[in-house]
Amino acid sequence: MTITTELSHLHRSVPATVAGRPPILLLHGTGGDENDLLPLGRTVAPGAALLSPRGRVLEGGMPRFFRRLAEGVFDEEDVRRRAHELADFVQDARDAYRLDTPIALGFSNGANIAAAVLQLRPEVLAGAVLLRAMVPLKDVPDANLDGKPVLILSGATDPIVPAENAARLAAILKGAGAIVDHRTLPAGHGLTQADVMITKTWLDQS
Ligand code: MLT
C-alpha cells in the first residue's frame, strides 16, 4: 500500500495482485476519506489495483469532492473545476503507478463526481459504478460515452436522491452512448449487501 502526498490528492494506492482486472478508482461519500472504500473495493474486485483519493473540499471539516450550496444543490462551477482536477489526478496516478484506465466506484458524493468526470473527461474512465448518484450538472455537457459500461444502483427510499433524478442521470448517460444498467434496490441512501453483490457480479462481467 502506498500513501503519498506528491500527487494533487491525498490518496491510497493498492497494487494489483491479479493480472488483467481493470484498476478501481474509489470515490468516498461526504465525510469519508481515502480509507473508507478500500474494504468494499477488495470485496467487489478482489486482486484489482485500487486507487482511492480523498476529496479536497471541506464542509464543516468533512471531506467532499465538490462544494454544494445545500443538500442536493451543487455549486456547478466547482463541480466542473473539481471534476477536471480529479481527472488530472487520475492521469498522474496512472503514470506514477503504471495503471490501466480505471473503472470508478463512487458512493453518494463520490458517485456524483464520478458522473461529472464521465461527462467532462470520458477518456479518463473505462466505466463506472455509481451508488446513490444524482445528476451532477443541470447544464449537461456534450459527452461521447461510446459504449462505456455504467452501473447505477439507487435506493427506493433514499431521502437524498429522488427517483426522478436518478432516472434522469441514467437517461443522460444512456443518451451520451453509455451502456447503462440502472437498478433500484429496496434501500435508503446507505449501502446494503445487495449493492455489494450486484456490484461484484457486474464488475466480474465487465
Ligand atoms: C452530494 O452532495 O453530492 C449529495 O447530496 C450526496 C451527499 O454527499 O450527501
mmCIF file of C-alpha atoms and ligand atoms in Angstrom:
data_model
loop_
_atom_site.group_PDB
_atom_site.id
_atom_site.type_symbol
_atom_site.label_atom_id
_atom_site.label_comp_id
_atom_site.label_asym_id
_atom_site.label_seq_id
_atom_site.Cartn_x
_atom_site.Cartn_y
_atom_site.Cartn_z
ATOM 1 C CA MET A 1 0.000 0.000 0.000
ATOM 2 C CA THR A 2 1.364 3.420 -0.953
ATOM 3 C CA ILE A 3 0.383 6.667 0.744
ATOM 4 C CA THR A 4 1.781 9.747 -0.877
ATOM 5 C CA THR A 5 1.142 13.467 -0.899
ATOM 6 C CA GLU A 6 3.120 14.051 -4.073
ATOM 7 C CA LEU A 7 0.115 14.000 -6.402
ATOM 8 C CA SER A 8 -2.693 16.576 -6.175
ATOM 9 C CA HIS A 9 -4.950 14.445 -3.948
ATOM 10 C CA LEU A 10 -4.013 12.680 -0.740
ATOM 11 C CA HIS A 11 -4.707 9.059 -1.618
ATOM 12 C CA ARG A 12 -4.039 5.397 -1.143
ATOM 13 C CA SER A 13 -2.877 3.117 -3.887
ATOM 14 C CA VAL A 14 -3.082 -0.656 -3.544
ATOM 15 C CA PRO A 15 -1.197 -2.604 -6.225
ATOM 16 C CA ALA A 16 -2.920 -5.358 -8.181
ATOM 17 C CA THR A 17 -2.304 -8.947 -7.139
ATOM 18 C CA VAL A 18 -4.184 -10.403 -10.097
ATOM 19 C CA ALA A 19 -3.366 -9.608 -13.720
ATOM 20 C CA GLY A 20 -5.997 -8.484 -16.194
ATOM 21 C CA ARG A 21 -8.500 -6.748 -13.902
ATOM 22 C CA PRO A 22 -9.063 -3.026 -14.515
ATOM 23 C CA PRO A 23 -7.997 -0.793 -11.621
ATOM 24 C CA ILE A 24 -10.788 0.604 -9.440
ATOM 25 C CA LEU A 25 -10.968 4.314 -8.621
ATOM 26 C CA LEU A 26 -12.703 4.520 -5.240
ATOM 27 C CA LEU A 27 -14.585 7.755 -4.504
ATOM 28 C CA HIS A 28 -15.953 8.157 -0.989
ATOM 29 C CA GLY A 29 -19.094 9.941 0.227
ATOM 30 C CA THR A 30 -19.326 13.161 2.256
ATOM 31 C CA GLY A 31 -17.283 12.895 5.456
ATOM 32 C CA GLY A 32 -15.362 9.884 4.195
ATOM 33 C CA ASP A 33 -11.727 9.647 3.269
ATOM 34 C CA GLU A 34 -9.254 7.606 1.238
ATOM 35 C CA ASN A 35 -9.551 4.643 3.629
ATOM 36 C CA ASP A 36 -13.342 4.276 3.581
ATOM 37 C CA LEU A 37 -13.999 2.282 0.445
ATOM 38 C CA LEU A 38 -10.859 0.104 0.427
ATOM 39 C CA PRO A 39 -12.680 -2.855 2.055
ATOM 40 C CA LEU A 40 -15.533 -2.512 -0.466
ATOM 41 C CA GLY A 41 -13.021 -2.360 -3.322
ATOM 42 C CA ARG A 42 -11.269 -5.504 -2.094
ATOM 43 C CA THR A 43 -14.611 -7.313 -1.826
ATOM 44 C CA VAL A 44 -16.080 -6.376 -5.199
ATOM 45 C CA ALA A 45 -12.853 -6.505 -7.221
ATOM 46 C CA PRO A 46 -10.505 -8.963 -5.485
ATOM 47 C CA GLY A 47 -6.942 -8.603 -6.703
ATOM 48 C CA ALA A 48 -7.557 -5.397 -8.695
ATOM 49 C CA ALA A 49 -5.368 -2.330 -8.187
ATOM 50 C CA LEU A 50 -7.201 0.239 -6.053
ATOM 51 C CA LEU A 51 -6.715 3.989 -6.228
ATOM 52 C CA SER A 52 -8.521 5.918 -3.518
ATOM 53 C CA PRO A 53 -8.197 9.715 -3.327
ATOM 54 C CA ARG A 54 -9.587 11.974 -0.620
ATOM 55 C CA GLY A 55 -11.927 14.763 -1.751
ATOM 56 C CA ARG A 56 -10.243 18.173 -1.500
ATOM 57 C CA VAL A 57 -13.261 20.212 -0.407
ATOM 58 C CA LEU A 58 -14.116 20.517 3.278
ATOM 59 C CA GLU A 59 -17.678 21.075 4.502
ATOM 60 C CA GLY A 60 -17.681 21.600 8.255
ATOM 61 C CA GLY A 61 -14.487 19.538 8.412
ATOM 62 C CA MET A 62 -15.943 16.751 6.238
ATOM 63 C CA PRO A 63 -14.098 15.898 3.018
ATOM 64 C CA ARG A 64 -16.096 16.050 -0.228
ATOM 65 C CA PHE A 65 -15.263 16.101 -3.923
ATOM 66 C CA PHE A 66 -17.024 19.415 -4.705
ATOM 67 C CA ARG A 67 -18.835 22.284 -2.997
ATOM 68 C CA ARG A 68 -22.587 22.285 -2.511
ATOM 69 C CA LEU A 69 -24.884 25.146 -1.625
ATOM 70 C CA ALA A 70 -27.376 22.891 0.206
ATOM 71 C CA GLU A 71 -28.145 19.170 0.253
ATOM 72 C CA GLY A 72 -28.700 18.202 -3.378
ATOM 73 C CA VAL A 73 -27.939 21.748 -4.627
ATOM 74 C CA PHE A 74 -24.494 21.841 -6.169
ATOM 75 C CA ASP A 75 -22.058 24.653 -6.944
ATOM 76 C CA GLU A 76 -21.787 23.608 -10.578
ATOM 77 C CA GLU A 77 -18.795 25.780 -11.357
ATOM 78 C CA ASP A 78 -16.970 23.971 -8.562
ATOM 79 C CA VAL A 79 -18.262 20.574 -9.805
ATOM 80 C CA ARG A 80 -16.656 21.286 -13.180
ATOM 81 C CA ARG A 81 -13.395 22.550 -11.713
ATOM 82 C CA ARG A 82 -13.078 19.640 -9.275
ATOM 83 C CA ALA A 83 -14.005 17.042 -11.899
ATOM 84 C CA HIS A 84 -11.150 18.267 -14.101
ATOM 85 C CA GLU A 85 -8.819 18.340 -11.082
ATOM 86 C CA LEU A 86 -9.754 14.733 -10.233
ATOM 87 C CA ALA A 87 -9.360 13.656 -13.870
ATOM 88 C CA ASP A 88 -5.852 15.183 -13.892
ATOM 89 C CA PHE A 89 -5.065 13.324 -10.668
ATOM 90 C CA VAL A 90 -6.159 10.038 -12.250
ATOM 91 C CA GLN A 91 -3.910 10.641 -15.265
ATOM 92 C CA ASP A 92 -0.940 11.465 -12.991
ATOM 93 C CA ALA A 93 -1.602 8.448 -10.764
ATOM 94 C CA ARG A 94 -1.843 6.171 -13.812
ATOM 95 C CA ASP A 95 1.636 7.307 -14.828
ATOM 96 C CA ALA A 96 3.013 7.057 -11.277
ATOM 97 C CA TYR A 97 1.642 3.563 -10.594
ATOM 98 C CA ARG A 98 1.527 2.284 -14.208
ATOM 99 C CA LEU A 99 -2.202 1.678 -14.166
ATOM 100 C CA ASP A 100 -4.660 0.983 -16.980
ATOM 101 C CA THR A 101 -7.719 3.188 -17.314
ATOM 102 C CA PRO A 102 -9.751 2.650 -14.123
ATOM 103 C CA ILE A 103 -13.411 1.934 -13.501
ATOM 104 C CA ALA A 104 -14.801 4.421 -10.972
ATOM 105 C CA LEU A 105 -16.683 3.099 -7.956
ATOM 106 C CA GLY A 106 -18.294 6.033 -6.204
ATOM 107 C CA PHE A 107 -20.735 6.342 -3.339
ATOM 108 C CA SER A 108 -23.029 9.367 -2.882
ATOM 109 C CA ASN A 109 -20.864 12.491 -3.330
ATOM 110 C CA GLY A 110 -18.181 10.222 -4.822
ATOM 111 C CA ALA A 111 -20.715 8.823 -7.310
ATOM 112 C CA ASN A 112 -21.751 12.347 -8.256
ATOM 113 C CA ILE A 113 -18.191 13.465 -9.029
ATOM 114 C CA ALA A 114 -17.657 10.211 -10.959
ATOM 115 C CA ALA A 115 -20.715 11.062 -13.090
ATOM 116 C CA ALA A 116 -19.289 14.544 -13.691
ATOM 117 C CA VAL A 117 -15.883 13.110 -14.699
ATOM 118 C CA LEU A 118 -17.662 10.700 -17.074
ATOM 119 C CA GLN A 119 -19.393 13.644 -18.731
ATOM 120 C CA LEU A 120 -16.488 16.096 -18.786
ATOM 121 C CA ARG A 121 -13.452 13.826 -19.233
ATOM 122 C CA PRO A 122 -14.802 10.479 -20.504
ATOM 123 C CA GLU A 123 -11.370 9.274 -21.641
ATOM 124 C CA VAL A 124 -10.221 9.075 -18.012
ATOM 125 C CA LEU A 125 -12.627 6.255 -17.031
ATOM 126 C CA ALA A 126 -13.228 2.810 -18.531
ATOM 127 C CA GLY A 127 -16.652 2.707 -16.864
ATOM 128 C CA ALA A 128 -18.330 3.483 -13.562
ATOM 129 C CA VAL A 129 -20.354 2.075 -10.698
ATOM 130 C CA LEU A 130 -22.479 4.896 -9.291
ATOM 131 C CA LEU A 131 -24.001 4.101 -5.890
ATOM 132 C CA ARG A 132 -26.824 6.524 -4.862
ATOM 133 C CA ALA A 133 -25.870 9.011 -7.581
ATOM 134 C CA MET A 134 -27.725 12.065 -8.806
ATOM 135 C CA VAL A 135 -27.394 14.444 -11.767
ATOM 136 C CA PRO A 136 -24.247 16.496 -11.041
ATOM 137 C CA LEU A 137 -24.695 19.169 -13.736
ATOM 138 C CA LYS A 138 -28.017 20.674 -14.841
ATOM 139 C CA ASP A 139 -26.308 22.114 -17.891
ATOM 140 C CA VAL A 140 -25.468 18.724 -19.403
ATOM 141 C CA PRO A 141 -22.030 18.526 -21.089
ATOM 142 C CA ASP A 142 -21.897 17.201 -24.639
ATOM 143 C CA ALA A 143 -20.085 13.912 -23.890
ATOM 144 C CA ASN A 144 -19.416 10.884 -26.069
ATOM 145 C CA LEU A 145 -19.517 7.857 -23.772
ATOM 146 C CA ASP A 146 -19.395 5.459 -26.680
ATOM 147 C CA GLY A 147 -20.243 2.065 -25.161
ATOM 148 C CA LYS A 148 -18.796 2.709 -21.686
ATOM 149 C CA PRO A 149 -20.401 0.405 -19.113
ATOM 150 C CA VAL A 150 -22.136 2.167 -16.219
ATOM 151 C CA LEU A 151 -23.961 0.563 -13.300
ATOM 152 C CA ILE A 152 -26.257 2.844 -11.276
ATOM 153 C CA LEU A 153 -27.714 1.482 -8.042
ATOM 154 C CA SER A 154 -30.388 3.650 -6.432
ATOM 155 C CA GLY A 155 -32.320 3.251 -3.182
ATOM 156 C CA ALA A 156 -36.142 3.143 -3.426
ATOM 157 C CA THR A 157 -36.460 5.030 -0.126
ATOM 158 C CA ASP A 158 -33.383 7.245 -0.493
ATOM 159 C CA PRO A 159 -34.266 10.558 1.220
ATOM 160 C CA ILE A 160 -31.416 12.389 -0.599
ATOM 161 C CA VAL A 161 -31.782 11.204 -4.212
ATOM 162 C CA PRO A 162 -35.305 11.489 -5.717
ATOM 163 C CA ALA A 163 -36.190 8.583 -8.048
ATOM 164 C CA GLU A 164 -36.812 11.035 -10.904
ATOM 165 C CA ASN A 165 -33.290 12.472 -10.511
ATOM 166 C CA ALA A 166 -31.575 9.066 -10.626
ATOM 167 C CA ALA A 167 -33.674 8.096 -13.663
ATOM 168 C CA ARG A 168 -32.688 11.363 -15.363
ATOM 169 C CA LEU A 169 -28.987 10.627 -14.734
ATOM 170 C CA ALA A 170 -29.397 7.161 -16.280
ATOM 171 C CA ALA A 171 -31.146 8.703 -19.313
ATOM 172 C CA ILE A 172 -28.442 11.384 -19.740
ATOM 173 C CA LEU A 173 -25.613 8.832 -19.665
ATOM 174 C CA LYS A 174 -27.517 6.478 -21.991
ATOM 175 C CA GLY A 175 -28.188 9.375 -24.351
ATOM 176 C CA ALA A 176 -24.430 10.040 -24.459
ATOM 177 C CA GLY A 177 -23.786 6.460 -25.582
ATOM 178 C CA ALA A 178 -23.033 4.631 -22.308
ATOM 179 C CA ILE A 179 -24.366 1.119 -21.726
ATOM 180 C CA VAL A 180 -26.321 1.810 -18.556
ATOM 181 C CA ASP A 181 -27.656 -0.780 -16.134
ATOM 182 C CA HIS A 182 -29.847 1.133 -13.659
ATOM 183 C CA ARG A 183 -31.443 -0.757 -10.788
ATOM 184 C CA THR A 184 -33.427 0.456 -7.801
ATOM 185 C CA LEU A 185 -32.958 -1.555 -4.631
ATOM 186 C CA PRO A 186 -35.188 -1.771 -1.530
ATOM 187 C CA ALA A 187 -32.791 0.522 0.353
ATOM 188 C CA GLY A 188 -32.248 4.073 1.550
ATOM 189 C CA HIS A 189 -29.135 6.181 0.952
ATOM 190 C CA GLY A 190 -26.878 3.716 2.786
ATOM 191 C CA LEU A 191 -25.330 0.719 1.067
ATOM 192 C CA THR A 192 -26.707 -2.780 1.547
ATOM 193 C CA GLN A 193 -25.414 -6.280 0.951
ATOM 194 C CA ALA A 194 -27.359 -6.253 -2.340
ATOM 195 C CA ASP A 195 -25.230 -3.295 -3.546
ATOM 196 C CA VAL A 196 -22.085 -5.300 -2.807
ATOM 197 C CA MET A 197 -23.294 -8.472 -4.537
ATOM 198 C CA ILE A 198 -24.652 -6.714 -7.643
ATOM 199 C CA THR A 199 -21.512 -4.575 -7.994
ATOM 200 C CA LYS A 200 -19.255 -7.628 -7.693
ATOM 201 C CA THR A 201 -21.216 -9.575 -10.313
ATOM 202 C CA TRP A 202 -21.290 -6.568 -12.663
ATOM 203 C CA LEU A 203 -17.537 -5.968 -12.293
ATOM 204 C CA ASP A 204 -16.811 -9.673 -12.845
ATOM 205 C CA GLN A 205 -18.688 -9.448 -16.152
ATOM 206 C CA SER A 206 -17.302 -6.128 -17.398
HETATM 207 C C1 MLT B 1 -23.868 15.415 -2.689
HETATM 208 O O1 MLT B 1 -23.767 16.453 -2.039
HETATM 209 O O2 MLT B 1 -23.033 15.037 -3.507
HETATM 210 C C2 MLT B 1 -25.085 14.610 -2.458
HETATM 211 O O3 MLT B 1 -26.071 15.400 -1.848
HETATM 212 C C3 MLT B 1 -24.814 13.397 -1.664
HETATM 213 C C4 MLT B 1 -24.178 13.708 -0.335
HETATM 214 O O4 MLT B 1 -22.980 13.832 -0.292
HETATM 215 O O5 MLT B 1 -24.887 13.823 0.663
#
